[in-house]
Each structure stands twice: as C-alpha cells, then as structure tokens.
Amino acid sequence: MVKAVVGANWGDEGKGKITDMMAADADIIVRFQGGANAGHTIVNNYGKFALHTLPSGVFYNHTTSIIGNGVALNIPVLMNEIHSIEEKGVPAPHILVSDRAQIVMPYHILFDQYEEERLGKASFGSTKSGIAPFYSDKYAKVGYQVQELFDEELLKEKVVRTCDQKNVLLEHLYHKPLLKPEDILATLHEYRDMIAPYVCDTSAYLWNAIKENKTILLEGQLGTLKDPDHGIYPMVTSSSTLAPYGCIGAGIPAQELKQVVTVCKAYSSAVGAGAFVSEIFGDEADELRRRGGDGGEFGATTGRPRRMGWFDCVASKYGCRMQGTTDVAFTVVDVLGYLDEIPVCVGYEIDGEVTTDFPVTSKLEKAKPVLKTLPGWKSDIRGIKKYEDLPENCRKYIEFIEKEIGFPITMVSNGPGRDDIIYR
Ligand code: GDP
C-alpha cells in the first residue's frame, strides 16, 4: 500500500513528525521532490534532528529510505546527513538513491546566489540551495542524472558543453569567475565515489515492494501553496509539492496511491516572500512565533524567523483539495493554549466581494482576511491521548476547522514527540 504525507499550507506543517510517526508501520519511505532547501525537524529518542535530504524514516531499523528520481540530490549534503545521524548513535540506515535522480551541481548553488543578488529587492527569498537553477537545467535537459556519473566518456564531453553555456552567463550577466571543465569533472568523480554504494533502479525496487504488499510512504516537502502550478506563483518552489506528483517523483503507478495524509497546521506560518492573507505582525506575531512549533518558528535550514498568521480556512481548504486528501493531520494545536480568543480566517475579501475559494496570485495580492474569533481553551493539552479528554473549546476549534476545510481531521498532534498524537 502506498501512502503520502504532504503539506496543506506553505510548508513547516510538521510533516516530518507525522512521517516519523507513520514510518513505525512502514517498510519504505521515499522523498520524491525538492532538495536541501527545506528541512524537517524531528524529535525522537536519539535527539533532535534537522533533515534536509534524508526521509524522516531513517531513524528506524526496519525501514528503507529512498531518494527518488524527483529529488534535487545534493550529494555532499546527503553524505553529511548520513554521517551526522550515525554520529548520534542512530543505527546505519538502509538508503537507496535513484539512478535517475539528478544532481545539484556546485554552480547551481552559485547561480542561485548570483541571481538573488542581481534581483535585489525583487528577489524570491531563495534559500540559495540551487534548487531553481537545478530544476531549470533538468527541464532544459542539461542536468546530470546520477547514472551519468558512471559513464566517463559522456561526462568528459558534457562538462565542456556545460562550461561553454554557463560561462556566457557568468561572464556577461553576473560578472563572476568562470567555470573550468577539469574542476567540474573532478567534483563529479568525487560525487560518483560517494554515491556509488547507494545507487539503484529505485522504481523497480518499489514495484517489487508493491507486489509484496509492503507499505510505502511518500514524504513531501513544503506544501500545496508552494506548488509551481497550483501555489502562489511565482513565489513557489520549483518542483511539485502535491501527492499525485509523488508517484512520478518516486516512479510508481499513480493508482497505487491509496491514502493521502495532508498535514495542516493549527495556525499559519510561511517563509520567503509572497501573499500571506492571514499574516499577523508585531507583538502578536512575536508571541506566536516564540511559542510555535518546538522551540519557536524559525527555519530548519536557514534559522530565519518565519512569518506568522492565524489559521487560514480558504488556503487550507484549497490546500487539502489539491492534495487529494483522505486524512488531515492537524498539528501544533497545543501551541494555541495561551490565547483567550483565537481568530481564524474564514474568507477573503477581494474588491469588496467575499470568497472562500483560493484565488490566482493577482487576486490574492488584493485579498483581505475575513476573521472569525473562536474562544480559546487556556490550558496545556500536551499529554492528552483521547479526543474526548481535550477541553471543549479545543474540540470546537478543531471541529469548526474540519467543517470549513471539508476534509476529515483524523489525527490531532498535541506536541512534537512521536507519541503526542490523538486519533479520531
Ligand atoms: P515540516 O517541514 O513540515 O516537517 O515542519 P517542521 O520541521 O518545521 O516542523 C514543525 C516543528 O513543529 C518541528 O519543530 C516539530 O518538532 C514541531 N511539531 C510538530 N508537531 C507538533 C505539535 O503538534 N506540537 C508542537 N508543539 N510542535 C510540533
């Protein structure tokens, strides 16, 4: 059975925690898109970890972790992550890397920086991990698949072509040092030796696993609103964040995907630029940021403060719909326990009209939030295991949101740990 864990919002919904928890009953966990630009924070018996490339299942002995073909594979980052978790005593994980995954090249990271510099005020707020230049090259058909590392003749010829093309931009657009084919070739040889032990045809591996009735978890990065087609374009990421894309990015038949757990956060947060209708500012935002997540709402990769907002029913309803949600995992509900009243965004007012349908970006920029205020529960709900034991106002908040978004909330997360979960 194939399941996906994906985000309904702008990312940082707590997918890492939900995947880590669901991985207890899974055989294989697959990353299918994105790269080292975002990260998951996971708290478990071994400590606290920020993973960028490895799937969240690496902490179990019984699981295989796969980096699928859809991922932007940064080989040195992957190696560092493997070493860092082994250093903290996690048993050596079983990791497979798709021979069709493409490689983030050092010049992708440079181009990401140079372009953000060039754009200045109009920059995207990129994490400068090379993701946009990487996917541009992939779809311009000038990227490097992992399998190409093992074809020396091809590589030698290809790095020359790469340098010819990239150096035009480096010289004339960015005025930066030029690339040398021999340097790139040497780097690719290092990459080849590092990655060789992990490479295989992961789609064949997954197909066999499906036939053997294994449980496969597809782990998404970011959330619906960062999808390049369905998100807040152009302030999006460069690969699809949607569960159906998980089938492409892992290489499995689409009809095998049976469960989509969409992780939805009890308030909003976002990183980077772009419209954020329910955003809050000042002390109100600072307090939520400080209390949020596990130790505050700061980026797992960059450490930068996240933008904060109230729960957005319009964005989340759309976010769940586009994922093909079967289950909603509603997270960080415990964080809201300090509020007397909790505002929720229930509609967008655009040019004097109120809508509950998530609009295209040009309209989104004009949207003002329509807020409804619900009573808070003013208590700490961590440690509660049964839904009935939650304070009445907390249940009312959850049920109100479930009705607004129109998808069943089957899991409520009330703390960062694996066991902080209430099933409904
Ligand atoms: P991801 O990228 O979607 O996995 O999100 P993050 O890595 O940003 O995770 C969100 C943060 O919230 C992490 O620090 C988690 O440990 C933490 N977290 C996840 N679920 C909960 C929850 O229910 N309550 C609290 N307080 N923290 C949580």
GROMACS .gro file of C-alpha atoms and ligand atoms in nm:
model
  452
    1MET     CA    1   0.000   0.000   0.000
    2VAL     CA    2   0.128   0.342  -0.092
    3LYS     CA    3   0.055   0.643   0.133
    4ALA     CA    4   0.168   1.002   0.108
    5VAL     CA    5   0.238   1.261   0.378
    6VAL     CA    6   0.217   1.611   0.232
    7GLY     CA    7   0.156   1.970   0.341
    8ALA     CA    8  -0.166   2.170   0.305
    9ASN     CA    9  -0.008   2.509   0.354
   10TRP     CA   10   0.325   2.688   0.297
   11GLY     CA   11   0.541   2.413   0.446
   12ASP     CA   12   0.662   2.359   0.803
   13GLU     CA   13   0.331   2.198   0.894
   14GLY     CA   14   0.502   1.920   1.091
   15LYS     CA   15   0.520   1.663   0.810
   16GLY     CA   16   0.849   1.534   0.949
   17LYS     CA   17   0.688   1.440   1.276
   18ILE     CA   18   0.385   1.275   1.111
   19THR     CA   19   0.608   1.082   0.869
   20ASP     CA   20   0.838   0.974   1.150
   21MET     CA   21   0.531   0.852   1.339
   22MET     CA   22   0.374   0.674   1.041
   23ALA     CA   23   0.710   0.523   0.949
   24ALA     CA   24   0.675   0.297   1.252
   25ASP     CA   25   0.435   0.086   1.041
   26ALA     CA   26   0.602   0.142   0.703
   27ASP     CA   27   0.865  -0.055   0.514
   28ILE     CA   28   0.991   0.213   0.279
   29ILE     CA   29   0.994   0.593   0.295
   30VAL     CA   30   1.053   0.788  -0.024
   31ARG     CA   31   1.145   1.152  -0.082
   32PHE     CA   32   1.003   1.246  -0.420
   33GLN     CA   33   1.069   1.617  -0.481
   34GLY     CA   34   1.263   1.919  -0.362
   35GLY     CA   35   1.611   1.918  -0.222
   36ALA     CA   36   1.815   2.053   0.064
   37ASN     CA   37   1.627   2.385   0.052
   38ALA     CA   38   1.375   2.291   0.318
   39GLY     CA   39   1.403   2.066   0.613
   40HIS     CA   40   1.214   1.864   0.867
   41THR     CA   41   1.273   1.889   1.235
   42ILE     CA   42   1.232   1.560   1.414
   43VAL     CA   43   1.248   1.493   1.784
   44ASN     CA   44   1.290   1.130   1.889
   45ASN     CA   45   1.479   0.906   2.132
   46TYR     CA   46   1.813   0.983   1.969
   47GLY     CA   47   1.777   1.361   1.996
   48LYS     CA   48   1.664   1.648   1.776
   49PHE     CA   49   1.748   1.638   1.405
   50ALA     CA   50   1.711   1.874   1.112
   51LEU     CA   51   1.693   1.663   0.796
   52HIS     CA   52   1.709   1.821   0.453
   53THR     CA   53   1.756   1.532   0.216
   54LEU     CA   54   1.704   1.209   0.406
   55PRO     CA   55   1.348   1.089   0.452
   56SER     CA   56   1.212   1.106   0.805
   57GLY     CA   57   1.211   0.725   0.838
   58VAL     CA   58   1.588   0.692   0.874
   59PHE     CA   59   1.562   0.654   1.249
   60TYR     CA   60   1.406   0.309   1.232
   61ASN     CA   61   1.597  -0.014   1.173
   62HIS     CA   62   1.318  -0.175   0.977
   63THR     CA   63   1.278   0.086   0.705
   64THR     CA   64   1.446   0.154   0.374
   65SER     CA   65   1.490   0.522   0.285
   66ILE     CA   66   1.475   0.616  -0.080
   67ILE     CA   67   1.582   0.935  -0.255
   68GLY     CA   68   1.354   0.924  -0.557
   69ASN     CA   69   1.415   1.043  -0.912
   70GLY     CA   70   1.218   1.364  -0.849
   71VAL     CA   71   1.458   1.493  -0.584
   72ALA     CA   72   1.726   1.758  -0.634
   73LEU     CA   73   2.012   1.549  -0.500
   74ASN     CA   74   2.290   1.738  -0.325
   75ILE     CA   75   2.545   1.460  -0.275
   76PRO     CA   76   2.773   1.628  -0.013
   77VAL     CA   77   2.468   1.735   0.190
   78LEU     CA   78   2.333   1.379   0.182
   79MET     CA   79   2.669   1.241   0.295
   80ASN     CA   80   2.689   1.490   0.582
   81GLU     CA   81   2.342   1.398   0.695
   82ILE     CA   82   2.422   1.028   0.692
   83HIS     CA   83   2.736   1.092   0.900
   84SER     CA   84   2.562   1.325   1.142
   85ILE     CA   85   2.288   1.080   1.228
   86GLU     CA   86   2.536   0.792   1.262
   87GLU     CA   87   2.744   1.010   1.496
   88LYS     CA   88   2.448   1.049   1.729
   89GLY     CA   89   2.415   0.672   1.756
   90VAL     CA   90   2.136   0.606   1.507
   91PRO     CA   91   2.200   0.260   1.351
   92ALA     CA   92   2.331   0.286   0.992
   93PRO     CA   93   2.022   0.344   0.781
   94HIS     CA   94   1.942   0.148   0.465
   95ILE     CA   95   1.944   0.413   0.192
   96LEU     CA   96   1.884   0.382  -0.181
   97VAL     CA   97   1.927   0.660  -0.435
   98SER     CA   98   1.755   0.656  -0.771
   99ASP     CA   99   1.985   0.620  -1.070
  100ARG     CA  100   1.754   0.873  -1.241
  101ALA     CA  101   1.775   1.139  -0.970
  102GLN     CA  102   1.956   1.449  -1.089
  103ILE     CA  103   2.247   1.611  -0.914
  104VAL     CA  104   2.265   1.960  -0.767
  105MET     CA  105   2.591   2.095  -0.909
  106PRO     CA  106   2.809   2.347  -0.723
  107TYR     CA  107   2.730   2.602  -0.996
  108HIS     CA  108   2.356   2.565  -0.931
  109ILE     CA  109   2.417   2.697  -0.582
  110LEU     CA  110   2.630   2.984  -0.719
  111PHE     CA  111   2.371   3.077  -0.981
  112ASP     CA  112   2.103   3.079  -0.711
  113GLN     CA  113   2.309   3.330  -0.509
  114TYR     CA  114   2.407   3.540  -0.808
  115GLU     CA  115   2.052   3.565  -0.935
  116GLU     CA  116   1.913   3.665  -0.594
  117GLU     CA  117   2.185   3.930  -0.573
  118ARG     CA  118   2.104   4.053  -0.921
  119LEU     CA  119   1.732   4.077  -0.843
  120GLY     CA  120   1.797   4.271  -0.525
  121LYS     CA  121   1.465   4.390  -0.382
  122ALA     CA  122   1.271   4.174  -0.630
  123SER     CA  123   1.442   3.854  -0.510
  124PHE     CA  124   1.243   3.542  -0.423
  125GLY     CA  125   1.387   3.490  -0.077
  126SER     CA  126   1.551   3.171  -0.203
  127THR     CA  127   1.739   2.957   0.047
  128LYS     CA  128   2.020   2.963  -0.212
  129SER     CA  129   2.046   2.587  -0.221
  130GLY     CA  130   2.050   2.585  -0.600
  131ILE     CA  131   1.701   2.443  -0.639
  132ALA     CA  132   1.561   2.680  -0.904
  133PRO     CA  133   1.874   2.663  -1.128
  134PHE     CA  134   1.875   2.285  -1.076
  135TYR     CA  135   1.516   2.233  -1.194
  136SER     CA  136   1.566   2.486  -1.476
  137ASP     CA  137   1.852   2.271  -1.603
  138LYS     CA  138   1.657   1.950  -1.554
  139TYR     CA  139   1.374   2.070  -1.774
  140ALA     CA  140   1.612   2.239  -2.019
  141LYS     CA  141   1.762   1.886  -2.049
  142VAL     CA  142   2.112   1.990  -1.948
  143GLY     CA  143   2.109   1.838  -1.599
  144TYR     CA  144   2.314   1.541  -1.477
  145GLN     CA  145   2.139   1.218  -1.381
  146VAL     CA  146   2.315   1.003  -1.123
  147GLN     CA  147   2.363   0.723  -1.378
  148GLU     CA  148   2.568   0.959  -1.598
  149LEU     CA  149   2.838   0.971  -1.330
  150PHE     CA  150   2.928   0.617  -1.431
  151ASP     CA  151   2.987   0.699  -1.798
  152GLU     CA  152   3.327   0.864  -1.817
  153GLU     CA  153   3.320   0.935  -2.191
  154LEU     CA  154   2.986   1.109  -2.166
  155LEU     CA  155   3.091   1.311  -1.862
  156LYS     CA  156   3.412   1.440  -2.019
  157GLU     CA  157   3.227   1.570  -2.319
  158LYS     CA  158   2.929   1.702  -2.125
  159VAL     CA  159   3.122   1.913  -1.874
  160VAL     CA  160   3.279   2.104  -2.163
  161ARG     CA  161   2.936   2.184  -2.305
  162THR     CA  162   2.813   2.280  -1.959
  163CYS     CA  163   3.100   2.525  -1.907
  164ASP     CA  164   3.055   2.678  -2.252
  165GLN     CA  165   2.694   2.755  -2.172
  166LYS     CA  166   2.727   2.861  -1.808
  167ASN     CA  167   3.032   3.077  -1.869
  168VAL     CA  168   2.840   3.307  -2.104
  169LEU     CA  169   2.610   3.397  -1.816
  170LEU     CA  170   2.887   3.414  -1.560
  171GLU     CA  171   3.091   3.650  -1.774
  172HIS     CA  172   2.826   3.875  -1.922
  173LEU     CA  173   2.533   3.870  -1.683
  174TYR     CA  174   2.684   3.811  -1.340
  175HIS     CA  175   3.048   3.921  -1.389
  176LYS     CA  176   3.175   3.634  -1.177
  177PRO     CA  177   3.461   3.382  -1.204
  178LEU     CA  178   3.425   3.129  -1.486
  179LEU     CA  179   3.388   2.752  -1.454
  180LYS     CA  180   3.664   2.513  -1.561
  181PRO     CA  181   3.571   2.174  -1.708
  182GLU     CA  182   3.854   1.996  -1.523
  183ASP     CA  183   3.726   2.125  -1.186
  184ILE     CA  184   3.375   2.010  -1.257
  185LEU     CA  185   3.493   1.672  -1.375
  186ALA     CA  186   3.698   1.628  -1.057
  187THR     CA  187   3.395   1.718  -0.843
  188LEU     CA  188   3.179   1.471  -1.034
  189HIS     CA  189   3.436   1.195  -0.974
  190GLU     CA  190   3.416   1.268  -0.601
  191TYR     CA  191   3.037   1.261  -0.617
  192ARG     CA  192   3.045   0.932  -0.807
  193ASP     CA  193   3.260   0.765  -0.542
  194MET     CA  194   3.043   0.899  -0.259
  195ILE     CA  195   2.710   0.798  -0.406
  196ALA     CA  196   2.805   0.466  -0.571
  197PRO     CA  197   2.714   0.241  -0.275
  198TYR     CA  198   2.356   0.371  -0.272
  199VAL     CA  199   2.257   0.385  -0.638
  200CYS     CA  200   1.996   0.154  -0.787
  201ASP     CA  201   1.682   0.141  -1.001
  202THR     CA  202   1.452   0.252  -0.722
  203SER     CA  203   1.135   0.235  -0.931
  204ALA     CA  204   1.198  -0.138  -0.993
  205TYR     CA  205   1.267  -0.180  -0.621
  206LEU     CA  206   0.940  -0.005  -0.536
  207TRP     CA  207   0.742  -0.205  -0.790
  208ASN     CA  208   0.862  -0.529  -0.631
  209ALA     CA  209   0.774  -0.390  -0.290
  210ILE     CA  210   0.421  -0.305  -0.408
  211LYS     CA  211   0.378  -0.662  -0.535
  212GLU     CA  212   0.492  -0.792  -0.196
  213ASN     CA  213   0.231  -0.574  -0.023
  214LYS     CA  214   0.488  -0.362   0.153
  215THR     CA  215   0.385  -0.026   0.299
  216ILE     CA  216   0.544   0.266   0.119
  217LEU     CA  217   0.532   0.624   0.246
  218LEU     CA  218   0.589   0.914   0.009
  219GLU     CA  219   0.719   1.214   0.202
  220GLY     CA  220   0.651   1.558   0.057
  221GLN     CA  221   0.841   1.877   0.121
  222LEU     CA  222   0.681   2.222   0.163
  223GLY     CA  223   0.306   2.239   0.093
  224THR     CA  224   0.034   2.296  -0.166
  225LEU     CA  225   0.075   2.672  -0.171
  226LYS     CA  226   0.438   2.634  -0.284
  227ASP     CA  227   0.347   2.410  -0.577
  228PRO     CA  228   0.474   2.563  -0.904
  229ASP     CA  229   0.135   2.511  -1.080
  230HIS     CA  230  -0.120   2.535  -0.803
  231GLY     CA  231   0.057   2.755  -0.550
  232ILE     CA  232   0.122   3.128  -0.518
  233TYR     CA  233   0.325   3.150  -0.840
  234PRO     CA  234   0.592   3.285  -0.876
  235MET     CA  235   0.665   3.273  -0.502
  236VAL     CA  236   0.669   2.895  -0.514
  237THR     CA  237   0.924   2.618  -0.517
  238SER     CA  238   1.050   2.457  -0.838
  239SER     CA  239   0.908   2.105  -0.809
  240SER     CA  240   0.554   1.987  -0.742
  241THR     CA  241   0.463   1.953  -0.377
  242LEU     CA  242   0.147   1.756  -0.448
  243ALA     CA  243   0.084   1.393  -0.351
  244PRO     CA  244  -0.001   1.282  -0.708
  245TYR     CA  245   0.343   1.404  -0.814
  246GLY     CA  246   0.480   1.165  -0.553
  247CYS     CA  247   0.404   0.883  -0.794
  248ILE     CA  248   0.611   1.048  -1.068
  249GLY     CA  249   0.892   1.155  -0.837
  250ALA     CA  250   0.918   0.804  -0.691
  251GLY     CA  251   0.843   0.613  -1.010
  252ILE     CA  252   0.534   0.420  -0.908
  253PRO     CA  253   0.193   0.378  -1.078
  254ALA     CA  254  -0.049   0.653  -0.974
  255GLN     CA  255  -0.335   0.417  -0.893
  256GLU     CA  256  -0.129   0.257  -0.617
  257LEU     CA  257  -0.155   0.571  -0.401
  258LYS     CA  258  -0.436   0.486  -0.158
  259GLN     CA  259  -0.401   0.725   0.134
  260VAL     CA  260  -0.306   1.092   0.137
  261VAL     CA  261  -0.241   1.235   0.481
  262THR     CA  262  -0.235   1.610   0.445
  263VAL     CA  263  -0.065   1.787   0.732
  264CYS     CA  264  -0.232   2.110   0.827
  265LYS     CA  265  -0.111   2.341   1.097
  266ALA     CA  266  -0.345   2.492   1.362
  267TYR     CA  267  -0.214   2.841   1.278
  268SER     CA  268  -0.019   2.968   0.977
  269SER     CA  269   0.347   3.028   0.911
  270ALA     CA  270   0.540   3.096   0.593
  271VAL     CA  271   0.893   3.163   0.483
  272GLY     CA  272   1.004   3.370   0.187
  273ALA     CA  273   0.813   3.636   0.000
  274GLY     CA  274   0.458   3.615  -0.136
  275ALA     CA  275   0.099   3.695  -0.042
  276PHE     CA  276   0.001   3.573   0.304
  277VAL     CA  277  -0.353   3.688   0.371
  278SER     CA  278  -0.391   3.594   0.737
  279GLU     CA  279  -0.047   3.727   0.834
  280ILE     CA  280  -0.006   3.900   1.171
  281PHE     CA  281   0.264   4.138   1.283
  282GLY     CA  282   0.422   4.300   1.590
  283ASP     CA  283   0.388   4.157   1.939
  284GLU     CA  284   0.102   3.929   1.843
  285ALA     CA  285   0.321   3.762   1.578
  286ASP     CA  286   0.631   3.758   1.801
  287GLU     CA  287   0.449   3.576   2.076
  288LEU     CA  288   0.307   3.310   1.841
  289ARG     CA  289   0.649   3.271   1.674
  290ARG     CA  290   0.821   3.226   2.009
  291ARG     CA  291   0.567   2.973   2.133
  292GLY     CA  292   0.522   2.796   1.799
  293GLY     CA  293   0.650   2.457   1.684
  294ASP     CA  294   0.905   2.307   1.916
  295GLY     CA  295   1.120   2.594   2.037
  296GLY     CA  296   0.990   2.864   1.808
  297GLU     CA  297   0.907   2.915   1.442
  298PHE     CA  298   1.246   2.952   1.279
  299GLY     CA  299   1.351   2.788   0.953
  300ALA     CA  300   1.503   2.438   0.987
  301THR     CA  301   1.753   2.510   0.708
  302THR     CA  302   1.814   2.883   0.739
  303GLY     CA  303   1.721   2.966   1.100
  304ARG     CA  304   1.533   3.271   0.975
  305PRO     CA  305   1.218   3.380   1.159
  306ARG     CA  306   0.900   3.256   0.990
  307ARG     CA  307   0.615   3.489   0.902
  308MET     CA  308   0.317   3.415   1.125
  309GLY     CA  309  -0.059   3.423   1.080
  310TRP     CA  310  -0.390   3.287   1.201
  311PHE     CA  311  -0.534   2.967   1.057
  312ASP     CA  312  -0.650   3.026   0.700
  313CYS     CA  313  -0.957   2.816   0.609
  314VAL     CA  314  -0.957   2.939   0.248
  315ALA     CA  315  -0.596   2.842   0.181
  316SER     CA  316  -0.623   2.517   0.379
  317LYS     CA  317  -0.946   2.402   0.212
  318TYR     CA  318  -0.777   2.452  -0.126
  319GLY     CA  319  -0.452   2.305   0.006
  320CYS     CA  320  -0.631   1.985   0.111
  321ARG     CA  321  -0.834   1.962  -0.209
  322MET     CA  322  -0.534   1.985  -0.439
  323GLN     CA  323  -0.354   1.710  -0.249
  324GLY     CA  324  -0.639   1.460  -0.289
  325THR     CA  325  -0.664   1.436   0.088
  326THR     CA  326  -0.807   1.127   0.256
  327ASP     CA  327  -0.697   1.227   0.608
  328VAL     CA  328  -0.597   1.554   0.768
  329ALA     CA  329  -0.333   1.553   1.041
  330PHE     CA  330  -0.393   1.874   1.238
  331THR     CA  331  -0.072   1.980   1.413
  332VAL     CA  332   0.068   2.212   1.681
  333VAL     CA  333  -0.276   2.256   1.839
  334ASP     CA  334  -0.107   2.266   2.182
  335VAL     CA  335   0.070   2.591   2.088
  336LEU     CA  336  -0.259   2.785   2.085
  337GLY     CA  337  -0.335   2.708   2.452
  338TYR     CA  338  -0.220   3.055   2.567
  339LEU     CA  339  -0.481   3.255   2.376
  340ASP     CA  340  -0.805   3.391   2.524
  341GLU     CA  341  -0.956   3.411   2.179
  342ILE     CA  342  -0.834   3.264   1.853
  343PRO     CA  343  -0.901   3.448   1.528
  344VAL     CA  344  -0.948   3.228   1.218
  345CYS     CA  345  -0.954   3.350   0.859
  346VAL     CA  346  -1.281   3.223   0.709
  347GLY     CA  347  -1.293   3.420   0.383
  348TYR     CA  348  -1.106   3.659   0.158
  349GLU     CA  349  -1.246   3.996   0.069
  350ILE     CA  350  -1.133   4.089  -0.281
  351ASP     CA  351  -1.259   4.410  -0.445
  352GLY     CA  352  -1.548   4.426  -0.200
  353GLU     CA  353  -1.659   4.066  -0.250
  354VAL     CA  354  -1.607   3.781  -0.006
  355THR     CA  355  -1.497   3.444  -0.135
  356THR     CA  356  -1.393   3.114   0.021
  357ASP     CA  357  -1.225   2.992  -0.300
  358PHE     CA  358  -0.850   3.036  -0.314
  359PRO     CA  359  -0.776   3.278  -0.600
  360VAL     CA  360  -0.495   3.324  -0.852
  361THR     CA  361  -0.198   3.532  -0.739
  362SER     CA  362  -0.305   3.868  -0.885
  363LYS     CA  363  -0.631   3.850  -0.689
  364LEU     CA  364  -0.463   3.701  -0.385
  365GLU     CA  365  -0.241   4.009  -0.358
  366LYS     CA  366  -0.557   4.217  -0.307
  367ALA     CA  367  -0.729   3.984  -0.060
  368LYS     CA  368  -0.805   4.099   0.293
  369PRO     CA  369  -0.883   3.840   0.560
  370VAL     CA  370  -1.236   3.796   0.692
  371LEU     CA  371  -1.179   3.687   1.050
  372LYS     CA  372  -1.399   3.498   1.292
  373THR     CA  373  -1.297   3.472   1.653
  374LEU     CA  374  -1.333   3.148   1.844
  375PRO     CA  375  -1.292   3.114   2.222
  376GLY     CA  376  -0.957   2.975   2.342
  377TRP     CA  377  -0.920   2.686   2.589
  378LYS     CA  378  -0.648   2.846   2.805
  379SER     CA  379  -0.478   2.525   2.910
  380ASP     CA  380  -0.193   2.292   2.823
  381ILE     CA  381  -0.323   2.000   2.617
  382ARG     CA  382   0.009   1.817   2.585
  383GLY     CA  383  -0.004   1.463   2.715
  384ILE     CA  384  -0.375   1.417   2.640
  385LYS     CA  385  -0.429   1.090   2.450
  386LYS     CA  386  -0.804   1.080   2.387
  387TYR     CA  387  -1.006   1.321   2.182
  388GLU     CA  388  -1.287   1.336   2.441
  389ASP     CA  389  -1.034   1.448   2.703
  390LEU     CA  390  -0.948   1.766   2.512
  391PRO     CA  391  -1.107   2.086   2.651
  392GLU     CA  392  -1.445   2.159   2.492
  393ASN     CA  393  -1.326   2.480   2.323
  394CYS     CA  394  -1.032   2.296   2.175
  395ARG     CA  395  -1.263   2.031   2.025
  396LYS     CA  396  -1.489   2.312   1.900
  397TYR     CA  397  -1.189   2.478   1.729
  398ILE     CA  398  -1.092   2.150   1.560
  399GLU     CA  399  -1.450   2.073   1.455
  400PHE     CA  400  -1.505   2.425   1.323
  401ILE     CA  401  -1.197   2.399   1.106
  402GLU     CA  402  -1.284   2.050   0.988
  403LYS     CA  403  -1.621   2.179   0.870
  404GLU     CA  404  -1.466   2.479   0.695
  405ILE     CA  405  -1.200   2.281   0.508
  406GLY     CA  406  -1.431   1.990   0.427
  407PHE     CA  407  -1.187   1.703   0.490
  408PRO     CA  408  -1.177   1.473   0.793
  409ILE     CA  409  -0.925   1.554   1.066
  410THR     CA  410  -0.832   1.202   1.175
  411MET     CA  411  -0.519   1.292   1.371
  412VAL     CA  412  -0.459   1.577   1.613
  413SER     CA  413  -0.098   1.646   1.708
  414ASN     CA  414  -0.052   1.799   2.053
  415GLY     CA  415   0.325   1.803   2.091
  416PRO     CA  416   0.645   1.746   1.895
  417GLY     CA  417   0.713   1.388   2.009
  418ARG     CA  418   0.617   1.067   1.829
  419ASP     CA  419   0.354   0.981   2.089
  420ASP     CA  420   0.193   1.325   2.103
  421ILE     CA  421  -0.093   1.224   1.878
  422ILE     CA  422  -0.467   1.182   1.921
  423TYR     CA  423  -0.651   0.962   1.671
  424ARG     CA  424  -1.015   1.030   1.597
  425GDP     P1  425   0.790   2.003   0.834
  425GDP     O1  426   0.892   2.057   0.742
  425GDP     O2  427   0.653   2.005   0.778
  425GDP     O3  428   0.828   1.871   0.892
  425GDP     O4  429   0.784   2.104   0.955
  425GDP     P2  430   0.893   2.149   1.061
  425GDP     O5  431   1.016   2.069   1.058
  425GDP     O6  432   0.901   2.296   1.054
  425GDP     O7  433   0.815   2.105   1.191
  425GDP     C1  434   0.749   2.188   1.264
  425GDP     C2  435   0.805   2.198   1.405
  425GDP     O8  436   0.700   2.174   1.493
  425GDP     C3  437   0.913   2.099   1.444
  425GDP     O9  438   1.000   2.164   1.532
  425GDP     C4  439   0.836   1.989   1.515
  425GDP    O10  440   0.912   1.920   1.613
  425GDP     C5  441   0.727   2.065   1.579
  425GDP     N1  442   0.600   1.997   1.592
  425GDP     C6  443   0.540   1.909   1.507
  425GDP     N2  444   0.418   1.879   1.553
  425GDP     C7  445   0.400   1.950   1.668
  425GDP     C8  446   0.293   1.963   1.760
  425GDP    O11  447   0.187   1.903   1.746
  425GDP     N3  448   0.314   2.047   1.866
  425GDP     C9  449   0.428   2.117   1.884
  425GDP     N4  450   0.438   2.198   1.987
  425GDP     N5  451   0.530   2.108   1.797
  425GDP    C10  452   0.516   2.025   1.692
   0.00000   0.00000   0.00000
